[in-house]
Amino acid sequence: MLHDLFIAPFFDYEFMRRALIGAVALSISGCPLGVFLILRRMSLAGDALSHAILPGAALGYLACGLSLPAMTFGGLLAGLAVAVASSAAARWTALREDASLAAFYLVSLALGVALVSLKGSNVDLLHVLFGSVLALDDATLIFLAAIASVTLAALALAYRALALDTFDPLFARRVTPLGEWIPFAFLALVVLNLVAGFHALGTLMAVGIIMLPAASARLWTRGLTGALPLAAAIGAASSYFGLVLSFHSGLAAGPVIILMAGGAYFLSLIFGKTGGVIRLRRPKRHLEG
């Protein structure tokens, strides 16, 4: 019985194995970035950038159809352009960065939907917005694995610099000449993972697998070194159970994966060891922090 529920779908169907590999690869690379986004108080920036890639991906779609290289390159350029433009607007105008990001992402979302509707059908629009995790081909899986490898290598090499810039950016800029470039390199990694997530979960769902497991992990541990692998583990587990539930219920796989991650977040809100409701409401013992 348990074998039929939890294991058989991945043994019997290749598309389920592909979906699991792609979703897990996205989880182990994107969720640690989500932890850094939360610590840097940039949670909404991830959502804004996920919408910002849509016009570029739409232009790639108009030019080449559902082509992986064209849509990836277009989405990457669009995401980086919005990140740079919003930062410039925040620096040179009276707007704060959150306001400029919100303005750019709303325009980007509307422009992207309009561009897709010029040539595509409603099915194509749904594919762009919500992804097709159950239809990942070899090229997309290789791309997702490559993005995960690059992201993990970058985090391993620049972990100390990124952590220092997250907690004390002014000091980071003083002790290293590369301090000014750390935020831009970090945002480039975020955009890269959002573009990868776009191919599996679509522009509306990709940010969910990055942010929800990260938020859950922060409710269980205060330490950065513990939060990074925990977020990746929650993301991978959400992907697995989301695919299982989708297979047996007939619901769309991408949204169900995000709902599973949302379920983990709500459980963490209640039972989280460091920030859950029960932990915070429990009467503290004498001298307990």
Short mmCIF file of C-alpha atoms in Angstrom, two decimals, residues 124-235:
data_model
loop_
_atom_site.label_atom_id
_atom_site.label_comp_id
_atom_site.label_asym_id
_atom_site.label_seq_id
_atom_site.Cartn_x
_atom_site.Cartn_y
_atom_site.Cartn_z
CA ASP A 124 1.03 28.65 -24.05
CA LEU A 125 0.23 31.42 -21.57
CA LEU A 126 -0.50 28.88 -18.83
CA HIS A 127 2.78 27.12 -19.66
CA VAL A 128 4.72 30.36 -19.22
CA LEU A 129 2.92 31.43 -16.04
CA PHE A 130 2.65 28.07 -14.26
CA GLY A 131 5.33 25.91 -15.88
CA SER A 132 5.23 22.26 -16.86
CA VAL A 133 7.21 20.30 -14.30
CA LEU A 134 5.77 17.01 -15.59
CA ALA A 135 7.10 17.66 -19.09
CA LEU A 136 10.80 18.29 -18.45
CA ASP A 137 13.03 17.06 -21.28
CA ASP A 138 16.72 16.16 -21.20
CA ALA A 139 17.91 19.64 -22.13
CA THR A 140 15.87 21.27 -19.35
CA LEU A 141 17.07 18.73 -16.76
CA ILE A 142 20.70 19.36 -17.75
CA PHE A 143 20.08 23.10 -17.51
CA LEU A 144 18.54 22.78 -14.03
CA ALA A 145 21.41 20.58 -12.87
CA ALA A 146 23.95 23.04 -14.28
CA ILE A 147 22.30 25.98 -12.50
CA ALA A 148 22.25 24.03 -9.24
CA SER A 149 25.93 23.14 -9.62
CA VAL A 150 26.96 26.73 -10.39
CA THR A 151 24.90 28.10 -7.50
CA LEU A 152 26.24 25.63 -4.94
CA ALA A 153 29.81 26.21 -6.11
CA ALA A 154 29.34 29.98 -5.88
CA LEU A 155 27.84 29.73 -2.39
CA ALA A 156 30.70 27.50 -1.24
CA LEU A 157 33.35 29.84 -2.60
CA ALA A 158 31.74 33.10 -1.49
CA TYR A 159 29.95 31.94 1.67
CA ARG A 160 31.95 34.02 4.13
CA ALA A 161 31.85 37.14 1.96
CA LEU A 162 28.12 36.80 1.35
CA ALA A 163 27.39 36.16 5.03
CA LEU A 164 29.47 39.19 6.02
CA ASP A 165 27.72 41.39 3.47
CA THR A 166 24.36 40.13 4.72
CA PHE A 167 24.96 40.94 8.39
CA ASP A 168 27.34 43.92 8.12
CA PRO A 169 27.49 45.31 4.56
CA LEU A 170 29.43 48.45 5.53
CA PHE A 171 32.20 46.40 7.12
CA ALA A 172 32.25 44.05 4.11
CA ARG A 173 32.86 46.99 1.79
CA ARG A 174 35.75 48.17 3.95
CA VAL A 175 37.60 44.88 4.29
CA THR A 176 37.40 43.73 0.68
CA PRO A 177 37.52 45.61 -2.64
CA LEU A 178 34.92 43.19 -3.98
CA GLY A 179 32.39 44.21 -1.33
CA GLU A 180 30.59 46.57 -3.71
CA TRP A 181 30.00 43.74 -6.16
CA ILE A 182 28.69 41.13 -3.73
CA PRO A 183 25.03 42.35 -3.84
CA PHE A 184 25.03 42.37 -7.64
CA ALA A 185 26.58 38.89 -7.83
CA PHE A 186 24.00 37.64 -5.34
CA LEU A 187 21.11 39.12 -7.33
CA ALA A 188 22.54 37.54 -10.49
CA LEU A 189 22.42 34.13 -8.76
CA VAL A 190 18.82 34.79 -7.70
CA VAL A 191 17.82 35.72 -11.26
CA LEU A 192 19.61 32.66 -12.62
CA ASN A 193 17.65 30.37 -10.29
CA LEU A 194 14.38 32.13 -11.07
CA VAL A 195 15.01 31.59 -14.77
CA ALA A 196 15.68 27.91 -14.06
CA GLY A 197 12.54 27.72 -11.94
CA PHE A 198 10.57 29.38 -14.71
CA HIS A 199 11.05 26.35 -16.96
CA ALA A 200 9.74 23.96 -14.31
CA LEU A 201 7.20 25.95 -12.30
CA GLY A 202 6.50 29.07 -14.38
CA THR A 203 7.04 32.70 -13.45
CA LEU A 204 4.23 32.77 -10.87
CA MET A 205 5.29 29.64 -8.98
CA ALA A 206 9.11 29.67 -9.22
CA VAL A 207 9.62 32.09 -6.34
CA GLY A 208 7.48 29.90 -4.05
CA ILE A 209 9.96 27.01 -3.99
CA ILE A 210 12.73 29.49 -3.16
CA MET A 211 11.05 31.52 -0.42
CA LEU A 212 8.62 29.22 1.44
CA PRO A 213 11.15 26.55 2.51
CA ALA A 214 13.58 29.32 3.46
CA ALA A 215 10.96 30.98 5.66
CA SER A 216 10.17 27.61 7.26
CA ALA A 217 13.83 26.95 8.01
CA ARG A 218 14.22 30.32 9.74
CA LEU A 219 11.46 29.31 12.16
CA TRP A 220 13.41 26.20 13.22
CA THR A 221 16.96 27.50 13.56
CA ARG A 222 18.69 30.84 14.06
CA GLY A 223 22.05 29.71 12.71
CA LEU A 224 22.84 30.37 9.07
CA THR A 225 24.81 27.15 8.65
CA GLY A 226 21.81 25.15 9.83
CA ALA A 227 19.18 27.12 7.94
CA LEU A 228 20.75 26.62 4.49
CA PRO A 229 20.63 22.78 4.34
CA LEU A 230 17.34 22.69 6.25
CA ALA A 231 15.70 24.98 3.68
CA ALA A 232 16.98 22.77 0.86
CA ALA A 233 15.67 19.66 2.63
CA ILE A 234 12.22 21.21 3.15
CA GLY A 235 12.12 22.25 -0.50
#
